PDB file of C-alpha atoms in Angstrom:
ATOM      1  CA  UNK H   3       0.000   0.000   0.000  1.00 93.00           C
ATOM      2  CA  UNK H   4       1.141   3.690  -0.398  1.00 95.00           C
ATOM      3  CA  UNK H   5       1.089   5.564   2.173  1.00 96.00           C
ATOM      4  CA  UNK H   6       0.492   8.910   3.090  1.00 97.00           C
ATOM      5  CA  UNK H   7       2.606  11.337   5.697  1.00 97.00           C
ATOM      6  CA  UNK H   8       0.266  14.062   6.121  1.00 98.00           C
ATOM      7  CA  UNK H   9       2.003  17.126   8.311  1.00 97.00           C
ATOM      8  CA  UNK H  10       1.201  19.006  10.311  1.00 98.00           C
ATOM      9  CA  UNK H  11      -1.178  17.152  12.083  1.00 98.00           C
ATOM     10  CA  UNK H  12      -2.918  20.163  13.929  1.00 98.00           C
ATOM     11  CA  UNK H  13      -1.844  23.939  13.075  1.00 97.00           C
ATOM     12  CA  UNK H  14      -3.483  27.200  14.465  1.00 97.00           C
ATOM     13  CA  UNK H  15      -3.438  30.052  12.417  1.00 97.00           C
ATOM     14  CA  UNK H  16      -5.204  33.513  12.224  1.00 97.00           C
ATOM     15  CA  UNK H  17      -7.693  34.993   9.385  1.00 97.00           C
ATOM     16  CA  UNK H  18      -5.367  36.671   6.634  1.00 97.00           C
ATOM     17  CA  UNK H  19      -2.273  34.010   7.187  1.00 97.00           C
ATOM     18  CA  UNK H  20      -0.989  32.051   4.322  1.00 98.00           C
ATOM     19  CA  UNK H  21      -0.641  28.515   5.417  1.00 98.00           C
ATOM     20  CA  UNK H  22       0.584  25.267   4.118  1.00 98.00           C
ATOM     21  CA  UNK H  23      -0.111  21.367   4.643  1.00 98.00           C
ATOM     22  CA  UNK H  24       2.074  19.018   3.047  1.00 98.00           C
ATOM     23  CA  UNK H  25       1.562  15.349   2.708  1.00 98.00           C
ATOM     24  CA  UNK H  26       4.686  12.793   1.153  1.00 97.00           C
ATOM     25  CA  UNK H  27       3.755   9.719  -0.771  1.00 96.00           C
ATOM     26  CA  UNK H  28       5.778   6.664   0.236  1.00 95.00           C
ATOM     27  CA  UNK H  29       6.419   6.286  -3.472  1.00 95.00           C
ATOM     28  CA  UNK H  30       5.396   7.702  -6.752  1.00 94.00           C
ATOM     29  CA  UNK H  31       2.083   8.526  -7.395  1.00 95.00           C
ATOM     30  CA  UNK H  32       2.345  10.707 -10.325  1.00 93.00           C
ATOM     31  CA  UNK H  33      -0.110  13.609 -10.399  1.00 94.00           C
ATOM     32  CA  UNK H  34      -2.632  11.526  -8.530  1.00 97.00           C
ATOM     33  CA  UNK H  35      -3.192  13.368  -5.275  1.00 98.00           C
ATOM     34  CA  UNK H  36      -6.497  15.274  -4.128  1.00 98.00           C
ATOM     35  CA  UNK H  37      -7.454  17.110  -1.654  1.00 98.00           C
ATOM     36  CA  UNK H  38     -10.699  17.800   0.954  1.00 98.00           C
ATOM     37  CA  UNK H  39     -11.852  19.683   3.445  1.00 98.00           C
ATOM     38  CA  UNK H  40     -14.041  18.297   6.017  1.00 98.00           C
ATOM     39  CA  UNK H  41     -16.260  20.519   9.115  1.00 98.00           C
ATOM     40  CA  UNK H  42     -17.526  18.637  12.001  1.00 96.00           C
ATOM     41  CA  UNK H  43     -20.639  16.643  10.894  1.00 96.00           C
ATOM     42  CA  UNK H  44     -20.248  16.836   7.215  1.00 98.00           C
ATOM     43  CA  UNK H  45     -19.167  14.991   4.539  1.00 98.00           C
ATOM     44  CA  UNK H  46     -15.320  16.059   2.753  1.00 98.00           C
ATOM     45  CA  UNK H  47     -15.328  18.419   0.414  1.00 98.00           C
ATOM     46  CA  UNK H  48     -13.292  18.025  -2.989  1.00 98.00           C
ATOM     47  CA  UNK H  49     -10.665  21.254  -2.794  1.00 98.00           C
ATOM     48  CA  UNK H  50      -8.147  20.184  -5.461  1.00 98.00           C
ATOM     49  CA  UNK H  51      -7.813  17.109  -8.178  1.00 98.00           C
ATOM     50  CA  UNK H  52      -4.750  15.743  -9.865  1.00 97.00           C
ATOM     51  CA  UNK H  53      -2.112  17.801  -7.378  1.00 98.00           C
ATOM     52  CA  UNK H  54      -3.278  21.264  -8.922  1.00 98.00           C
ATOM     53  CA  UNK H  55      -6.755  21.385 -10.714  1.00 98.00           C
ATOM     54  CA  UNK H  56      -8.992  23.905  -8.885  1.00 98.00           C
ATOM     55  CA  UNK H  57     -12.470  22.155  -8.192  1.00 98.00           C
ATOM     56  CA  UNK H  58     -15.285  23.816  -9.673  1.00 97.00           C
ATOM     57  CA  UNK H  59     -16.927  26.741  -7.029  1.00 97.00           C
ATOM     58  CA  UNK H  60     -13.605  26.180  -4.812  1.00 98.00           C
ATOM     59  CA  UNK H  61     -11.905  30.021  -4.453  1.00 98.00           C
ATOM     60  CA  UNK H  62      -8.972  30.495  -5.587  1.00 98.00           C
ATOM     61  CA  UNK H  63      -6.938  31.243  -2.713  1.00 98.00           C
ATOM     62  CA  UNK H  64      -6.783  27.626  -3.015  1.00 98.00           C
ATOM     63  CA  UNK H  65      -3.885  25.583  -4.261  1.00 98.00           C
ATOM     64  CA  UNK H  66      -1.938  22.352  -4.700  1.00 98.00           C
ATOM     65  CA  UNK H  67       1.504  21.692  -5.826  1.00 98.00           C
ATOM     66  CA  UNK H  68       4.260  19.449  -6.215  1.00 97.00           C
ATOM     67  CA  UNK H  69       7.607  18.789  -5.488  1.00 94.00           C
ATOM     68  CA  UNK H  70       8.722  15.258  -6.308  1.00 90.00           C
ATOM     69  CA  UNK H  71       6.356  12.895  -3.911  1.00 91.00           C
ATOM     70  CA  UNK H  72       5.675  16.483  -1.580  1.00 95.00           C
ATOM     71  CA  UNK H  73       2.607  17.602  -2.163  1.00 98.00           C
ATOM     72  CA  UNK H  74       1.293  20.654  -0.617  1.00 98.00           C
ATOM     73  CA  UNK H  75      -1.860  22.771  -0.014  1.00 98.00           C
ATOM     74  CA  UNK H  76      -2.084  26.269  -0.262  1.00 98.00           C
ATOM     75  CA  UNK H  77      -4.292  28.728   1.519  1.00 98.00           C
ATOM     76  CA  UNK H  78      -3.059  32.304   1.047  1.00 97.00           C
ATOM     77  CA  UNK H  79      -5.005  33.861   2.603  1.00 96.00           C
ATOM     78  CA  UNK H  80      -7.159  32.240   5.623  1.00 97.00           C
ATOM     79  CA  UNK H  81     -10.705  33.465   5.854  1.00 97.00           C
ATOM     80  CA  UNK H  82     -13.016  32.322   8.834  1.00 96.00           C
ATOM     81  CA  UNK H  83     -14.820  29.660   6.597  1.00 96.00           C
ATOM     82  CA  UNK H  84     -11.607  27.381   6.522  1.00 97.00           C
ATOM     83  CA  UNK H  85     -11.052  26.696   9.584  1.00 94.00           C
ATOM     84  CA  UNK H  86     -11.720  22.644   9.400  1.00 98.00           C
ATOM     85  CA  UNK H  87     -10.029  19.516   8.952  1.00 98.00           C
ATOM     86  CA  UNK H  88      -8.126  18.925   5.944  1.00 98.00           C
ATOM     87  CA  UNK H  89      -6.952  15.227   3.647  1.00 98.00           C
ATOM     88  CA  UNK H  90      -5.135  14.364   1.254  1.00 98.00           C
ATOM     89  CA  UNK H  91      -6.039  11.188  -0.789  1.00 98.00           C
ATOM     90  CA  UNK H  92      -3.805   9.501  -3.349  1.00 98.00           C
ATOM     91  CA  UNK H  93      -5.767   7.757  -6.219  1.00 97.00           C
ATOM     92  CA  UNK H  94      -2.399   6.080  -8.450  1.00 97.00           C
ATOM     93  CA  UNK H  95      -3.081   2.611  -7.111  1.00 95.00           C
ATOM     94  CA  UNK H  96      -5.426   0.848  -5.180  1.00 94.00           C
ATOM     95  CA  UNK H  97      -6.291   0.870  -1.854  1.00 95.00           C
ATOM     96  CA  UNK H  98      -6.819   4.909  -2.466  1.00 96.00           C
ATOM     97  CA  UNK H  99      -5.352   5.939   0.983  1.00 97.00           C
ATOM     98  CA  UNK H 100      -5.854   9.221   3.060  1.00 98.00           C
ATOM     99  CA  UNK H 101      -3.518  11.417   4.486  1.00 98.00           C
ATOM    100  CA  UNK H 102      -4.359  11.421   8.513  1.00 98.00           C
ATOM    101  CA  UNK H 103      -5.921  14.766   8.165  1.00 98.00           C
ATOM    102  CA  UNK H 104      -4.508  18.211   9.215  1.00 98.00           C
ATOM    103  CA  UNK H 105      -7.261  20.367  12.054  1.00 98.00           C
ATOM    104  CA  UNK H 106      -6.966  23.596  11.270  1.00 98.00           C
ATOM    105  CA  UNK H 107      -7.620  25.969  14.330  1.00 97.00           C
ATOM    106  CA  UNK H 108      -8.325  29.713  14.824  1.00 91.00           C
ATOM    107  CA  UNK H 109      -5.302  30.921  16.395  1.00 89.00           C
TER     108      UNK H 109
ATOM    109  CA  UNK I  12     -26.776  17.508 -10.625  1.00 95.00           C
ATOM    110  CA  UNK I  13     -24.905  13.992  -8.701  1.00 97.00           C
ATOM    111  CA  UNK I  14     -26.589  13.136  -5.793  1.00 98.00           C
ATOM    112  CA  UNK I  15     -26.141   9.678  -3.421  1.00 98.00           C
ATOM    113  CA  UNK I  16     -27.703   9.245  -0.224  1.00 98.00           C
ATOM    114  CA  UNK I  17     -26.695   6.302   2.102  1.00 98.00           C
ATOM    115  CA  UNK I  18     -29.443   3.983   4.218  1.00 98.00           C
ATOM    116  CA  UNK I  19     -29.044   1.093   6.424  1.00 97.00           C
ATOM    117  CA  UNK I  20     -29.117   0.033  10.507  1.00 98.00           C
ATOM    118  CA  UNK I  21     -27.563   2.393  12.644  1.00 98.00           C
ATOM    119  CA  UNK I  22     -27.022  -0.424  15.198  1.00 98.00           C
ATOM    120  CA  UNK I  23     -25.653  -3.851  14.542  1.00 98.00           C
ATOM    121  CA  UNK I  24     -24.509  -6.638  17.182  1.00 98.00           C
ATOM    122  CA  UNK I  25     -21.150  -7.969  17.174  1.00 98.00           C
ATOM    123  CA  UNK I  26     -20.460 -10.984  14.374  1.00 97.00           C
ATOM    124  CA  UNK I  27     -23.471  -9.299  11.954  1.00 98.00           C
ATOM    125  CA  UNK I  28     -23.373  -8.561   8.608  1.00 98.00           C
ATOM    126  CA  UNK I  29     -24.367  -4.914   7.643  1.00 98.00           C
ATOM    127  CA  UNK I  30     -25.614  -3.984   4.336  1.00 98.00           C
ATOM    128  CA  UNK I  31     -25.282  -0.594   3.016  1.00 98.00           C
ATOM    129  CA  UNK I  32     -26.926   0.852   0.339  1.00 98.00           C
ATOM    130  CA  UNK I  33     -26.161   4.066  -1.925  1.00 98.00           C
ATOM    131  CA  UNK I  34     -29.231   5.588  -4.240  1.00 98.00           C
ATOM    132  CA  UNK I  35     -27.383   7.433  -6.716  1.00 98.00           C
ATOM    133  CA  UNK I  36     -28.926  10.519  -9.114  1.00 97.00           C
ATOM    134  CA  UNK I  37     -27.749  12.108 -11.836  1.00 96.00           C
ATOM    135  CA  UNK I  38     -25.281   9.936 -13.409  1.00 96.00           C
ATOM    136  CA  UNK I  39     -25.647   6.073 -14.512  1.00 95.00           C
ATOM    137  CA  UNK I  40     -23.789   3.208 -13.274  1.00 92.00           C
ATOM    138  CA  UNK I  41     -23.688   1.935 -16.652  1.00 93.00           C
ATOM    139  CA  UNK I  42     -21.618   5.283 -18.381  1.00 93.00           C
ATOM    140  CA  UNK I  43     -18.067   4.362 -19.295  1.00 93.00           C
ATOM    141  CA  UNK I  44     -15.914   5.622 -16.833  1.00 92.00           C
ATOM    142  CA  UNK I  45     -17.980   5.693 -13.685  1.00 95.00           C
ATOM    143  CA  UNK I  46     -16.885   4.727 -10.596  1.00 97.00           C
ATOM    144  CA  UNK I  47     -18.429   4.916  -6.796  1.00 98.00           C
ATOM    145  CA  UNK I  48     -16.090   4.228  -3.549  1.00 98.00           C
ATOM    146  CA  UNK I  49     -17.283   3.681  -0.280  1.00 98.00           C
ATOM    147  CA  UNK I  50     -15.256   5.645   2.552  1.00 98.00           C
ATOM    148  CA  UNK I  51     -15.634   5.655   6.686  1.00 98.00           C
ATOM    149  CA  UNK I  52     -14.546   7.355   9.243  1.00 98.00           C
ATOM    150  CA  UNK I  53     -14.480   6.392  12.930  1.00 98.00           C
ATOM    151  CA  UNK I  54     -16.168   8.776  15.241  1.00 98.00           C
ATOM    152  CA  UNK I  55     -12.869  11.688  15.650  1.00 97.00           C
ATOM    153  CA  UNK I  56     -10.777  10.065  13.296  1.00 98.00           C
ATOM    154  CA  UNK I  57      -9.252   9.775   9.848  1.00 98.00           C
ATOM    155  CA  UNK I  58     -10.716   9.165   6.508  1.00 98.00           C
ATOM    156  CA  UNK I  59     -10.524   5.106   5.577  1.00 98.00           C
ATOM    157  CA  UNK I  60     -11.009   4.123   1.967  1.00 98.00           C
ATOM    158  CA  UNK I  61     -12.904   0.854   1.673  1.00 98.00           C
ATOM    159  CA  UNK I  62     -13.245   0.414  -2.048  1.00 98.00           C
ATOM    160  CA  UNK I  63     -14.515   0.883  -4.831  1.00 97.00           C
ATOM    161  CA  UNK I  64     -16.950  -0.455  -7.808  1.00 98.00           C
ATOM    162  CA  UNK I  65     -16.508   1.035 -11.579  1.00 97.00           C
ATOM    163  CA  UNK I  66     -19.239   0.949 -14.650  1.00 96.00           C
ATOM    164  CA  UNK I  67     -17.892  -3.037 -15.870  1.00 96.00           C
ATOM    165  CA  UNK I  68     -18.660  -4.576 -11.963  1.00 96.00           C
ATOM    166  CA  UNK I  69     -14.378  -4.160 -11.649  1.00 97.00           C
ATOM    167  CA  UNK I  70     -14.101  -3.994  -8.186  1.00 97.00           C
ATOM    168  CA  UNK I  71     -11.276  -2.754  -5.830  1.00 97.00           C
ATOM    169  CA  UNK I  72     -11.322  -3.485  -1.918  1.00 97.00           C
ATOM    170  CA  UNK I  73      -8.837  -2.309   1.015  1.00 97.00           C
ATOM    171  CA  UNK I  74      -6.703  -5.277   1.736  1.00 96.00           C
ATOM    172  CA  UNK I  75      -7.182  -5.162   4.936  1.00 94.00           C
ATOM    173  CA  UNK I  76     -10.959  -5.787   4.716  1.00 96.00           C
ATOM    174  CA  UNK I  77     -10.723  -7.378   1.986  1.00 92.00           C
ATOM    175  CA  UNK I  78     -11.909 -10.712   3.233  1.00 95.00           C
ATOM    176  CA  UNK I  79     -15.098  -8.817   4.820  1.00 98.00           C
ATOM    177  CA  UNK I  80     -16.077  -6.676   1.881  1.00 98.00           C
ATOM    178  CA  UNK I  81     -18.289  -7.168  -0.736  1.00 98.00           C
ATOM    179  CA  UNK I  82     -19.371  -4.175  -3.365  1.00 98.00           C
ATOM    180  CA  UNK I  83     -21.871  -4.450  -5.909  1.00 98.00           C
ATOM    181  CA  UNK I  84     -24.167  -2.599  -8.012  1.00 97.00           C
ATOM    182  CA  UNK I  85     -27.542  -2.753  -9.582  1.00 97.00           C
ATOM    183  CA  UNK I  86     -27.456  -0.515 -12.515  1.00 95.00           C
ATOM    184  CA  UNK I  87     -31.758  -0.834 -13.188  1.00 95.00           C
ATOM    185  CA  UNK I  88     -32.165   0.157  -9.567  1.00 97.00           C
ATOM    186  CA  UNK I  89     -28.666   3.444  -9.691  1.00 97.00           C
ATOM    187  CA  UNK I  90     -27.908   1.722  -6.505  1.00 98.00           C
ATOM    188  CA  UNK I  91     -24.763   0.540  -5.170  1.00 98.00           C
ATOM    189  CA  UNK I  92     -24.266  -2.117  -2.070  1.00 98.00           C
ATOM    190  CA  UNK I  93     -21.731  -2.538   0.226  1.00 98.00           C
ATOM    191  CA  UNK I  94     -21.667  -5.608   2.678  1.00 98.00           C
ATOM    192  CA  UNK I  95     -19.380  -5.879   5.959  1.00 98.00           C
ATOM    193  CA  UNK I  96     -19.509  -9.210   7.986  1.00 98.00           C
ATOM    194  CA  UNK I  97     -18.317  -9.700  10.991  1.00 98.00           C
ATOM    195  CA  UNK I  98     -19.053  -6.465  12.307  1.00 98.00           C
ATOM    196  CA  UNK I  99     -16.723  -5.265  15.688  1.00 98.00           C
ATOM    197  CA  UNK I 100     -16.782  -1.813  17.625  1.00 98.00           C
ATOM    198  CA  UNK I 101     -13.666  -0.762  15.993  1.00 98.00           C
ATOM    199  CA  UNK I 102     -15.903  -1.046  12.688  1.00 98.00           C
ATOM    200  CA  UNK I 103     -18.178   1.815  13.936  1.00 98.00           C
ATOM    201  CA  UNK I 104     -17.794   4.743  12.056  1.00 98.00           C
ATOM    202  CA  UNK I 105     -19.983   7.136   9.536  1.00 98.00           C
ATOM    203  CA  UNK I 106     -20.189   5.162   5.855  1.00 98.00           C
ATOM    204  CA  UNK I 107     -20.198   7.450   3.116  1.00 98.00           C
ATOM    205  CA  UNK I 108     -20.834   6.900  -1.111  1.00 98.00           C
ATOM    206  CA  UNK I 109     -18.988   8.814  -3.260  1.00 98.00           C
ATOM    207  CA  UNK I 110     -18.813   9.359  -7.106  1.00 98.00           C
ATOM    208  CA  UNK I 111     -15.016   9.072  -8.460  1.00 96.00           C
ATOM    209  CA  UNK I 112     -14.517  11.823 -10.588  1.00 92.00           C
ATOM    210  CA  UNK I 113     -11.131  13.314 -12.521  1.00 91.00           C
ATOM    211  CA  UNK I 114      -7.743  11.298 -11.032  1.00 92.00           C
ATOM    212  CA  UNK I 115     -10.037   8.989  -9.093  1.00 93.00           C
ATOM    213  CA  UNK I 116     -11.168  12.208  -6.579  1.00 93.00           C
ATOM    214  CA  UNK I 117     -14.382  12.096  -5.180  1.00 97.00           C
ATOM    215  CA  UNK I 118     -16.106  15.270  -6.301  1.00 97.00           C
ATOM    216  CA  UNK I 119     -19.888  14.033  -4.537  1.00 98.00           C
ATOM    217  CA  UNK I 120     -20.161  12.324  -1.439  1.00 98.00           C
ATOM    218  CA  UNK I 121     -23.527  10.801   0.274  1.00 98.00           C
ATOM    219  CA  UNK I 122     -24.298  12.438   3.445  1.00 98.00           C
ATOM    220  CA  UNK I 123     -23.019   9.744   5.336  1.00 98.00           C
ATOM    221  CA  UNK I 124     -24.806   6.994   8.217  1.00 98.00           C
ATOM    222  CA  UNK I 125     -23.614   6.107  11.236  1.00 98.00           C
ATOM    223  CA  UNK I 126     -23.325   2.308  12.032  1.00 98.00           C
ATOM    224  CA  UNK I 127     -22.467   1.315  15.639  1.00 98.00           C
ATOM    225  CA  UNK I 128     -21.771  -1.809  16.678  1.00 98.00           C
ATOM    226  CA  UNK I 129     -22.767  -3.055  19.843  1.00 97.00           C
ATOM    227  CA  UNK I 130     -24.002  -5.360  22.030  1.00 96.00           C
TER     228      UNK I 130
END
């Protein structure tokens, strides 16, 4: 199975910051890595497809990147709305495995 | 618009079998390409991918459950069942549907039930 190092695993941050979650694949999984965001009771949310492809209706201060098997999420600047768990999910081979979720706090 | 909605018990006894089912809307299990995965997630804790179940019945499970899985679809009916036997506390958790979309990601999700497992 690949896995996934997601980090940090909790981060508190104020409204305006730029922040960044990283997860590393455990090999190479290409382009395949996606990213939700999940608030207490709800289902995930799809943020970001294939490491960089905005999801429709998601705003733009939202974004995903790579650097070898790094990937990383973007928020540049927080707003009060995004404060909530966040996962990263690698789709290159089965089992699809999640990142163990970052909880992002109001500082 | 995609839609998928999860039913089944919310309360099983240890050694059951559970059986979930997802009504999907607006898309067709039998469109090239389509895929739906089940997920769960243990009350406070991380996202576990169970498996999946694509347009031509191919069928993908978590390894570790492997054994205790079964996914399958009826296309006439747009729903999509997942079995778990043996059911255990540590397999309570919120079940969740989702529709695999670009890359695999899972761009709809079902709202999600709650199976605990107790005695």
């Amino acid at each position: 199975d690949i896995q996934m190092t997601q980090s940090p695993s909790s981060l508190s941050a104020s409204v305006g910051d730029r922040i960044t979650i990283t997860c590393r694949a455990s090999q190479t999984i290409n382009r395949y890595l996606n990213w939700y965001q999940q608030t207490p009771g709800k289902a995930p949310k799809l943020l970001i497809y294939g490491t960089s492809s905005l999801q429709s209706g998601v705003p733009s201060r939202f974004s995903g990147s790579v650097s070898g098997t790094d990937f990383t999420l973007t928020i540049s600047s927080l707003q009060p709305e995004d404060f909530a768990t966040y996962y990263c999910h690698q789709t290159y081979s089965t089992p699809y495995t999640f990142g163990q979720g970052t909880k992002l706090e109001i500082k | 618009q995609i839609t998928l909605k999860e039913s089944g018990p919310t309360l099983v006894k240890p050694t059951q079998t559970v059986t979930l089912t997802c009504i999907i809307s607006g898309f067709s299990l039998s469109t090239s390409g389509v895929g739906v995965g089940w997920i769960r997630q243990p009350p406070g804790k991380a996202l576990e991918w169970l498996g999946v179940i694509y347009w031509d019945d191919d069928k993908r499970y978590s390894p570790s459950l492997k054994s205790r899985l079964s996914i399958s679809k009826d296309t006439s009916k747009n729903k999509v069942v997942l079995t778990v036997t043996n059911m255990d506390p540590v397999d309570t958790a919120t079940y969740f549907c989702a529709h695999l979309y670009n890359y695999g990601s899972l761009d709809s999700w079902g709202q999600g039930t709650l199976v605990t497992v107790s005695s």
